[in-house]
């Protein structure tokens, strides 16, 4: 299955956040190193800066670079002028949004949407669509929408307000499939308002959807989106195949967030330093012999590195392991001396702890 990175667009929809052209281009080039299938590079109709980012990334990356466009001619023309590989044409499908946000009938929206996609083709671009708030839309309309756009690369269904659970997502996708929808042609987009965007994405992936939208660190509007690094790791350990280079996920995602000035916590899944740090005496003692005792996977699988920490909480087993690595004779006196030194001088990493074991 495929993944679309939406970091550059969703991240900037966060309240008070903006990225400059250089930040976006550098982040996009980093994302391309991961072999993501699509990079949603910007919204060209907004500004010359957006057009510059889309144009530069279209010329410089192997990913399919998509440009956001409302279902209006001017947006599609702007995407074409920016040399986007593909127009990502979006419109709402949700009844209340039709009434209160845009004031158009469903029939008008569909007609404008179809015209916008055809215009993208006229300009030599590919096209995919995104149905805003699709997971709160009547299923009959979703089936009609899928059938109307049987020629686009992907038909996207969004949980725009982040209100759905894995059970609902599973039931809805199965019902769509039962009504003739090919899930491989579907893309899904989730928000994390319930803390379930990653779980929802994994549920959809397990059913065979063709694409999932992700963002680095889960950055995005309100509570954010499905986190790229978490989704890649979860699919990898679940045996769901992606094109993404999982071995670079942690360092590249960290670098993208640094470039964009986005912070992440030390306990952030996959990305935080504490995720790979072990200090408990029982844990470190066992992990000197077999790291898998207290690891779900080797951190190098995703480009990270474990850190064993030794200090006041270190026990005899850890001391024995350190002394053996230091080629020292192991006896009670040496063990006690090392534990005392670790308690006094720690905490410290593995290499300094081995060096200390040589000196006690």
mmCIF file with all atom_site columns, C-alpha atoms in Angstrom, residues 114-273:
data_model
loop_
_atom_site.group_PDB
_atom_site.id
_atom_site.type_symbol
_atom_site.label_atom_id
_atom_site.label_alt_id
_atom_site.label_comp_id
_atom_site.label_asym_id
_atom_site.label_entity_id
_atom_site.label_seq_id
_atom_site.pdbx_PDB_ins_code
_atom_site.Cartn_x
_atom_site.Cartn_y
_atom_site.Cartn_z
_atom_site.occupancy
_atom_site.B_iso_or_equiv
_atom_site.pdbx_formal_charge
_atom_site.auth_seq_id
_atom_site.auth_comp_id
_atom_site.auth_asym_id
_atom_site.auth_atom_id
_atom_site.pdbx_PDB_model_num
ATOM 1   C CA . UNK A 1 114 ? -15.995 16.726 -11.719 1.00 0.00 ? 114 UNK A CA 1
ATOM 2   C CA . UNK A 1 115 ? -15.143 19.780 -13.819 1.00 0.00 ? 115 UNK A CA 1
ATOM 3   C CA . UNK A 1 116 ? -12.093 20.512 -11.649 1.00 0.00 ? 116 UNK A CA 1
ATOM 4   C CA . UNK A 1 117 ? -10.752 16.979 -12.029 1.00 0.00 ? 117 UNK A CA 1
ATOM 5   C CA . UNK A 1 118 ? -11.275 17.089 -15.795 1.00 0.00 ? 118 UNK A CA 1
ATOM 6   C CA . UNK A 1 119 ? -9.430  20.412 -15.907 1.00 0.00 ? 119 UNK A CA 1
ATOM 7   C CA . UNK A 1 120 ? -6.502  18.828 -14.078 1.00 0.00 ? 120 UNK A CA 1
ATOM 8   C CA . UNK A 1 121 ? -6.367  16.157 -16.771 1.00 0.00 ? 121 UNK A CA 1
ATOM 9   C CA . UNK A 1 122 ? -6.517  18.825 -19.471 1.00 0.00 ? 122 UNK A CA 1
ATOM 10  C CA . UNK A 1 123 ? -3.359  20.322 -17.968 1.00 0.00 ? 123 UNK A CA 1
ATOM 11  C CA . UNK A 1 124 ? -1.551  16.988 -18.008 1.00 0.00 ? 124 UNK A CA 1
ATOM 12  C CA . UNK A 1 125 ? -1.683  16.438 -14.255 1.00 0.00 ? 125 UNK A CA 1
ATOM 13  C CA . UNK A 1 126 ? -2.823  13.378 -12.416 1.00 0.00 ? 126 UNK A CA 1
ATOM 14  C CA . UNK A 1 127 ? -5.775  13.720 -10.054 1.00 0.00 ? 127 UNK A CA 1
ATOM 15  C CA . UNK A 1 128 ? -6.994  12.387 -6.752  1.00 0.00 ? 128 UNK A CA 1
ATOM 16  C CA . UNK A 1 129 ? -9.901  13.611 -4.671  1.00 0.00 ? 129 UNK A CA 1
ATOM 17  C CA . UNK A 1 130 ? -10.476 14.127 -0.958  1.00 0.00 ? 130 UNK A CA 1
ATOM 18  C CA . UNK A 1 131 ? -13.965 14.076 0.509   1.00 0.00 ? 131 UNK A CA 1
ATOM 19  C CA . UNK A 1 132 ? -13.985 16.319 3.572   1.00 0.00 ? 132 UNK A CA 1
ATOM 20  C CA . UNK A 1 133 ? -15.766 14.805 6.599   1.00 0.00 ? 133 UNK A CA 1
ATOM 21  C CA . UNK A 1 134 ? -16.532 11.640 4.663   1.00 0.00 ? 134 UNK A CA 1
ATOM 22  C CA . UNK A 1 135 ? -16.776 9.500  7.785   1.00 0.00 ? 135 UNK A CA 1
ATOM 23  C CA . UNK A 1 136 ? -19.800 11.584 8.850   1.00 0.00 ? 136 UNK A CA 1
ATOM 24  C CA . UNK A 1 137 ? -21.355 11.420 5.390   1.00 0.00 ? 137 UNK A CA 1
ATOM 25  C CA . UNK A 1 138 ? -24.235 9.191  4.349   1.00 0.00 ? 138 UNK A CA 1
ATOM 26  C CA . UNK A 1 139 ? -22.818 5.984  2.891   1.00 0.00 ? 139 UNK A CA 1
ATOM 27  C CA . UNK A 1 140 ? -25.061 6.141  -0.184  1.00 0.00 ? 140 UNK A CA 1
ATOM 28  C CA . UNK A 1 141 ? -23.421 9.413  -1.142  1.00 0.00 ? 141 UNK A CA 1
ATOM 29  C CA . UNK A 1 142 ? -19.942 7.945  -0.625  1.00 0.00 ? 142 UNK A CA 1
ATOM 30  C CA . UNK A 1 143 ? -20.741 5.092  -2.992  1.00 0.00 ? 143 UNK A CA 1
ATOM 31  C CA . UNK A 1 144 ? -22.073 7.553  -5.578  1.00 0.00 ? 144 UNK A CA 1
ATOM 32  C CA . UNK A 1 145 ? -18.922 9.645  -5.198  1.00 0.00 ? 145 UNK A CA 1
ATOM 33  C CA . UNK A 1 146 ? -16.684 6.625  -5.684  1.00 0.00 ? 146 UNK A CA 1
ATOM 34  C CA . UNK A 1 147 ? -18.542 5.670  -8.864  1.00 0.00 ? 147 UNK A CA 1
ATOM 35  C CA . UNK A 1 148 ? -18.476 9.222  -10.249 1.00 0.00 ? 148 UNK A CA 1
ATOM 36  C CA . UNK A 1 149 ? -14.700 9.405  -9.883  1.00 0.00 ? 149 UNK A CA 1
ATOM 37  C CA . UNK A 1 150 ? -13.791 5.978  -11.203 1.00 0.00 ? 150 UNK A CA 1
ATOM 38  C CA . UNK A 1 151 ? -10.888 7.493  -13.169 1.00 0.00 ? 151 UNK A CA 1
ATOM 39  C CA . UNK A 1 152 ? -8.917  9.251  -10.409 1.00 0.00 ? 152 UNK A CA 1
ATOM 40  C CA . UNK A 1 153 ? -5.768  7.880  -8.803  1.00 0.00 ? 153 UNK A CA 1
ATOM 41  C CA . UNK A 1 154 ? -7.299  7.743  -5.327  1.00 0.00 ? 154 UNK A CA 1
ATOM 42  C CA . UNK A 1 155 ? -10.666 8.521  -3.762  1.00 0.00 ? 155 UNK A CA 1
ATOM 43  C CA . UNK A 1 156 ? -9.966  9.978  -0.335  1.00 0.00 ? 156 UNK A CA 1
ATOM 44  C CA . UNK A 1 157 ? -12.272 9.688  2.669   1.00 0.00 ? 157 UNK A CA 1
ATOM 45  C CA . UNK A 1 158 ? -11.429 11.914 5.639   1.00 0.00 ? 158 UNK A CA 1
ATOM 46  C CA . UNK A 1 159 ? -12.315 11.780 9.329   1.00 0.00 ? 159 UNK A CA 1
ATOM 47  C CA . UNK A 1 160 ? -11.958 15.544 9.387   1.00 0.00 ? 160 UNK A CA 1
ATOM 48  C CA . UNK A 1 161 ? -13.116 16.129 12.965  1.00 0.00 ? 161 UNK A CA 1
ATOM 49  C CA . UNK A 1 162 ? -11.352 13.078 14.410  1.00 0.00 ? 162 UNK A CA 1
ATOM 50  C CA . UNK A 1 163 ? -14.474 11.516 15.899  1.00 0.00 ? 163 UNK A CA 1
ATOM 51  C CA . UNK A 1 164 ? -14.338 7.933  14.639  1.00 0.00 ? 164 UNK A CA 1
ATOM 52  C CA . UNK A 1 165 ? -13.077 4.748  16.282  1.00 0.00 ? 165 UNK A CA 1
ATOM 53  C CA . UNK A 1 166 ? -11.366 1.700  14.750  1.00 0.00 ? 166 UNK A CA 1
ATOM 54  C CA . UNK A 1 167 ? -14.607 -0.242 15.095  1.00 0.00 ? 167 UNK A CA 1
ATOM 55  C CA . UNK A 1 168 ? -16.553 2.367  13.139  1.00 0.00 ? 168 UNK A CA 1
ATOM 56  C CA . UNK A 1 169 ? -13.835 2.658  10.490  1.00 0.00 ? 169 UNK A CA 1
ATOM 57  C CA . UNK A 1 170 ? -13.719 -1.109 10.074  1.00 0.00 ? 170 UNK A CA 1
ATOM 58  C CA . UNK A 1 171 ? -17.494 -1.426 9.791   1.00 0.00 ? 171 UNK A CA 1
ATOM 59  C CA . UNK A 1 172 ? -17.772 1.473  7.346   1.00 0.00 ? 172 UNK A CA 1
ATOM 60  C CA . UNK A 1 173 ? -15.011 0.199  5.061   1.00 0.00 ? 173 UNK A CA 1
ATOM 61  C CA . UNK A 1 174 ? -16.436 -3.315 5.064   1.00 0.00 ? 174 UNK A CA 1
ATOM 62  C CA . UNK A 1 175 ? -19.859 -1.939 4.181   1.00 0.00 ? 175 UNK A CA 1
ATOM 63  C CA . UNK A 1 176 ? -18.360 0.106  1.349   1.00 0.00 ? 176 UNK A CA 1
ATOM 64  C CA . UNK A 1 177 ? -16.546 -2.967 0.059   1.00 0.00 ? 177 UNK A CA 1
ATOM 65  C CA . UNK A 1 178 ? -19.763 -4.984 0.195   1.00 0.00 ? 178 UNK A CA 1
ATOM 66  C CA . UNK A 1 179 ? -21.348 -2.345 -2.021  1.00 0.00 ? 179 UNK A CA 1
ATOM 67  C CA . UNK A 1 180 ? -18.729 -2.648 -4.727  1.00 0.00 ? 180 UNK A CA 1
ATOM 68  C CA . UNK A 1 181 ? -16.045 -0.212 -3.578  1.00 0.00 ? 181 UNK A CA 1
ATOM 69  C CA . UNK A 1 182 ? -12.505 -1.417 -4.301  1.00 0.00 ? 182 UNK A CA 1
ATOM 70  C CA . UNK A 1 183 ? -10.640 -0.540 -1.104  1.00 0.00 ? 183 UNK A CA 1
ATOM 71  C CA . UNK A 1 184 ? -7.343  -0.406 -2.988  1.00 0.00 ? 184 UNK A CA 1
ATOM 72  C CA . UNK A 1 185 ? -8.638  2.746  -4.699  1.00 0.00 ? 185 UNK A CA 1
ATOM 73  C CA . UNK A 1 186 ? -9.410  4.412  -1.371  1.00 0.00 ? 186 UNK A CA 1
ATOM 74  C CA . UNK A 1 187 ? -7.234  6.779  0.618   1.00 0.00 ? 187 UNK A CA 1
ATOM 75  C CA . UNK A 1 188 ? -7.992  7.534  4.265   1.00 0.00 ? 188 UNK A CA 1
ATOM 76  C CA . UNK A 1 189 ? -7.137  10.591 6.346   1.00 0.00 ? 189 UNK A CA 1
ATOM 77  C CA . UNK A 1 190 ? -7.546  10.663 10.127  1.00 0.00 ? 190 UNK A CA 1
ATOM 78  C CA . UNK A 1 191 ? -7.282  13.275 12.858  1.00 0.00 ? 191 UNK A CA 1
ATOM 79  C CA . UNK A 1 192 ? -6.263  12.496 16.426  1.00 0.00 ? 192 UNK A CA 1
ATOM 80  C CA . UNK A 1 193 ? -8.928  14.261 18.492  1.00 0.00 ? 193 UNK A CA 1
ATOM 81  C CA . UNK A 1 194 ? -9.752  10.969 20.251  1.00 0.00 ? 194 UNK A CA 1
ATOM 82  C CA . UNK A 1 195 ? -6.149  9.768  20.234  1.00 0.00 ? 195 UNK A CA 1
ATOM 83  C CA . UNK A 1 196 ? -7.142  7.126  17.681  1.00 0.00 ? 196 UNK A CA 1
ATOM 84  C CA . UNK A 1 197 ? -5.748  8.370  14.359  1.00 0.00 ? 197 UNK A CA 1
ATOM 85  C CA . UNK A 1 198 ? -2.980  5.771  14.287  1.00 0.00 ? 198 UNK A CA 1
ATOM 86  C CA . UNK A 1 199 ? -5.305  2.970  15.369  1.00 0.00 ? 199 UNK A CA 1
ATOM 87  C CA . UNK A 1 200 ? -7.845  3.994  12.732  1.00 0.00 ? 200 UNK A CA 1
ATOM 88  C CA . UNK A 1 201 ? -5.163  4.096  10.043  1.00 0.00 ? 201 UNK A CA 1
ATOM 89  C CA . UNK A 1 202 ? -3.859  0.671  11.036  1.00 0.00 ? 202 UNK A CA 1
ATOM 90  C CA . UNK A 1 203 ? -7.385  -0.763 10.964  1.00 0.00 ? 203 UNK A CA 1
ATOM 91  C CA . UNK A 1 204 ? -7.887  0.632  7.467   1.00 0.00 ? 204 UNK A CA 1
ATOM 92  C CA . UNK A 1 205 ? -4.518  -0.677 6.319   1.00 0.00 ? 205 UNK A CA 1
ATOM 93  C CA . UNK A 1 206 ? -5.356  -4.127 7.613   1.00 0.00 ? 206 UNK A CA 1
ATOM 94  C CA . UNK A 1 207 ? -8.473  -4.139 5.444   1.00 0.00 ? 207 UNK A CA 1
ATOM 95  C CA . UNK A 1 208 ? -6.460  -3.271 2.342   1.00 0.00 ? 208 UNK A CA 1
ATOM 96  C CA . UNK A 1 209 ? -7.008  0.425  1.624   1.00 0.00 ? 209 UNK A CA 1
ATOM 97  C CA . UNK A 1 210 ? -4.684  1.760  -1.038  1.00 0.00 ? 210 UNK A CA 1
ATOM 98  C CA . UNK A 1 211 ? -3.276  4.784  0.777   1.00 0.00 ? 211 UNK A CA 1
ATOM 99  C CA . UNK A 1 212 ? -3.032  6.392  4.200   1.00 0.00 ? 212 UNK A CA 1
ATOM 100 C CA . UNK A 1 213 ? -2.253  10.069 4.830   1.00 0.00 ? 213 UNK A CA 1
ATOM 101 C CA . UNK A 1 214 ? 0.434   10.602 7.474   1.00 0.00 ? 214 UNK A CA 1
ATOM 102 C CA . UNK A 1 215 ? 2.435   13.465 8.950   1.00 0.00 ? 215 UNK A CA 1
ATOM 103 C CA . UNK A 1 216 ? 5.791   13.461 10.691  1.00 0.00 ? 216 UNK A CA 1
ATOM 104 C CA . UNK A 1 217 ? 5.316   13.410 14.434  1.00 0.00 ? 217 UNK A CA 1
ATOM 105 C CA . UNK A 1 218 ? 1.572   13.568 13.824  1.00 0.00 ? 218 UNK A CA 1
ATOM 106 C CA . UNK A 1 219 ? 1.745   17.345 13.309  1.00 0.00 ? 219 UNK A CA 1
ATOM 107 C CA . UNK A 1 220 ? -1.465  18.858 12.067  1.00 0.00 ? 220 UNK A CA 1
ATOM 108 C CA . UNK A 1 221 ? -4.576  20.821 12.816  1.00 0.00 ? 221 UNK A CA 1
ATOM 109 C CA . UNK A 1 222 ? -5.964  20.571 16.381  1.00 0.00 ? 222 UNK A CA 1
ATOM 110 C CA . UNK A 1 223 ? -4.768  17.242 17.822  1.00 0.00 ? 223 UNK A CA 1
ATOM 111 C CA . UNK A 1 224 ? -2.835  16.348 14.684  1.00 0.00 ? 224 UNK A CA 1
ATOM 112 C CA . UNK A 1 225 ? -2.871  13.416 12.292  1.00 0.00 ? 225 UNK A CA 1
ATOM 113 C CA . UNK A 1 226 ? -1.684  9.850  11.898  1.00 0.00 ? 226 UNK A CA 1
ATOM 114 C CA . UNK A 1 227 ? 2.027   9.916  12.757  1.00 0.00 ? 227 UNK A CA 1
ATOM 115 C CA . UNK A 1 228 ? 4.214   8.778  9.867   1.00 0.00 ? 228 UNK A CA 1
ATOM 116 C CA . UNK A 1 229 ? 6.816   7.090  12.062  1.00 0.00 ? 229 UNK A CA 1
ATOM 117 C CA . UNK A 1 230 ? 4.253   5.262  14.192  1.00 0.00 ? 230 UNK A CA 1
ATOM 118 C CA . UNK A 1 231 ? 2.268   4.068  11.189  1.00 0.00 ? 231 UNK A CA 1
ATOM 119 C CA . UNK A 1 232 ? 5.407   2.836  9.414   1.00 0.00 ? 232 UNK A CA 1
ATOM 120 C CA . UNK A 1 233 ? 6.570   0.949  12.510  1.00 0.00 ? 233 UNK A CA 1
ATOM 121 C CA . UNK A 1 234 ? 3.132   -0.521 13.208  1.00 0.00 ? 234 UNK A CA 1
ATOM 122 C CA . UNK A 1 235 ? 2.674   -1.753 9.648   1.00 0.00 ? 235 UNK A CA 1
ATOM 123 C CA . UNK A 1 236 ? 6.215   -3.114 9.607   1.00 0.00 ? 236 UNK A CA 1
ATOM 124 C CA . UNK A 1 237 ? 5.753   -5.225 12.730  1.00 0.00 ? 237 UNK A CA 1
ATOM 125 C CA . UNK A 1 238 ? 2.280   -6.249 11.491  1.00 0.00 ? 238 UNK A CA 1
ATOM 126 C CA . UNK A 1 239 ? 3.612   -7.479 8.163   1.00 0.00 ? 239 UNK A CA 1
ATOM 127 C CA . UNK A 1 240 ? 1.774   -4.886 6.048   1.00 0.00 ? 240 UNK A CA 1
ATOM 128 C CA . UNK A 1 241 ? 4.004   -3.915 3.149   1.00 0.00 ? 241 UNK A CA 1
ATOM 129 C CA . UNK A 1 242 ? 4.886   -0.277 2.437   1.00 0.00 ? 242 UNK A CA 1
ATOM 130 C CA . UNK A 1 243 ? 7.323   1.324  0.028   1.00 0.00 ? 243 UNK A CA 1
ATOM 131 C CA . UNK A 1 244 ? 8.762   3.492  2.813   1.00 0.00 ? 244 UNK A CA 1
ATOM 132 C CA . UNK A 1 245 ? 12.355  2.868  3.902   1.00 0.00 ? 245 UNK A CA 1
ATOM 133 C CA . UNK A 1 246 ? 11.671  1.909  7.514   1.00 0.00 ? 246 UNK A CA 1
ATOM 134 C CA . UNK A 1 247 ? 15.367  1.817  8.408   1.00 0.00 ? 247 UNK A CA 1
ATOM 135 C CA . UNK A 1 248 ? 15.599  5.622  8.140   1.00 0.00 ? 248 UNK A CA 1
ATOM 136 C CA . UNK A 1 249 ? 12.298  6.575  9.731   1.00 0.00 ? 249 UNK A CA 1
ATOM 137 C CA . UNK A 1 250 ? 13.532  7.747  13.134  1.00 0.00 ? 250 UNK A CA 1
ATOM 138 C CA . UNK A 1 251 ? 16.508  9.897  12.068  1.00 0.00 ? 251 UNK A CA 1
ATOM 139 C CA . UNK A 1 252 ? 14.723  11.425 9.072   1.00 0.00 ? 252 UNK A CA 1
ATOM 140 C CA . UNK A 1 253 ? 11.558  12.242 11.022  1.00 0.00 ? 253 UNK A CA 1
ATOM 141 C CA . UNK A 1 254 ? 13.602  13.811 13.806  1.00 0.00 ? 254 UNK A CA 1
ATOM 142 C CA . UNK A 1 255 ? 15.458  15.903 11.239  1.00 0.00 ? 255 UNK A CA 1
ATOM 143 C CA . UNK A 1 256 ? 12.238  16.989 9.514   1.00 0.00 ? 256 UNK A CA 1
ATOM 144 C CA . UNK A 1 257 ? 10.801  18.189 12.815  1.00 0.00 ? 257 UNK A CA 1
ATOM 145 C CA . UNK A 1 258 ? 14.028  20.014 13.637  1.00 0.00 ? 258 UNK A CA 1
ATOM 146 C CA . UNK A 1 259 ? 14.006  21.735 10.239  1.00 0.00 ? 259 UNK A CA 1
ATOM 147 C CA . UNK A 1 260 ? 10.400  22.842 10.736  1.00 0.00 ? 260 UNK A CA 1
ATOM 148 C CA . UNK A 1 261 ? 10.996  23.978 14.309  1.00 0.00 ? 261 UNK A CA 1
ATOM 149 C CA . UNK A 1 262 ? 8.493   21.448 15.643  1.00 0.00 ? 262 UNK A CA 1
ATOM 150 C CA . UNK A 1 263 ? 9.115   20.079 19.131  1.00 0.00 ? 263 UNK A CA 1
ATOM 151 C CA . UNK A 1 264 ? 8.458   16.533 20.292  1.00 0.00 ? 264 UNK A CA 1
ATOM 152 C CA . UNK A 1 265 ? 8.614   14.996 23.750  1.00 0.00 ? 265 UNK A CA 1
ATOM 153 C CA . UNK A 1 266 ? 11.353  12.728 25.062  1.00 0.00 ? 266 UNK A CA 1
ATOM 154 C CA . UNK A 1 267 ? 8.707   10.011 25.450  1.00 0.00 ? 267 UNK A CA 1
ATOM 155 C CA . UNK A 1 268 ? 7.187   10.504 21.985  1.00 0.00 ? 268 UNK A CA 1
ATOM 156 C CA . UNK A 1 269 ? 6.634   7.065  20.482  1.00 0.00 ? 269 UNK A CA 1
ATOM 157 C CA . UNK A 1 270 ? 9.452   6.082  18.111  1.00 0.00 ? 270 UNK A CA 1
ATOM 158 C CA . UNK A 1 271 ? 11.073  9.546  18.163  1.00 0.00 ? 271 UNK A CA 1
ATOM 159 C CA . UNK A 1 272 ? 11.767  10.389 21.823  1.00 0.00 ? 272 UNK A CA 1
ATOM 160 C CA . UNK A 1 273 ? 15.149  9.598  23.368  1.00 0.00 ? 273 UNK A CA 1
#
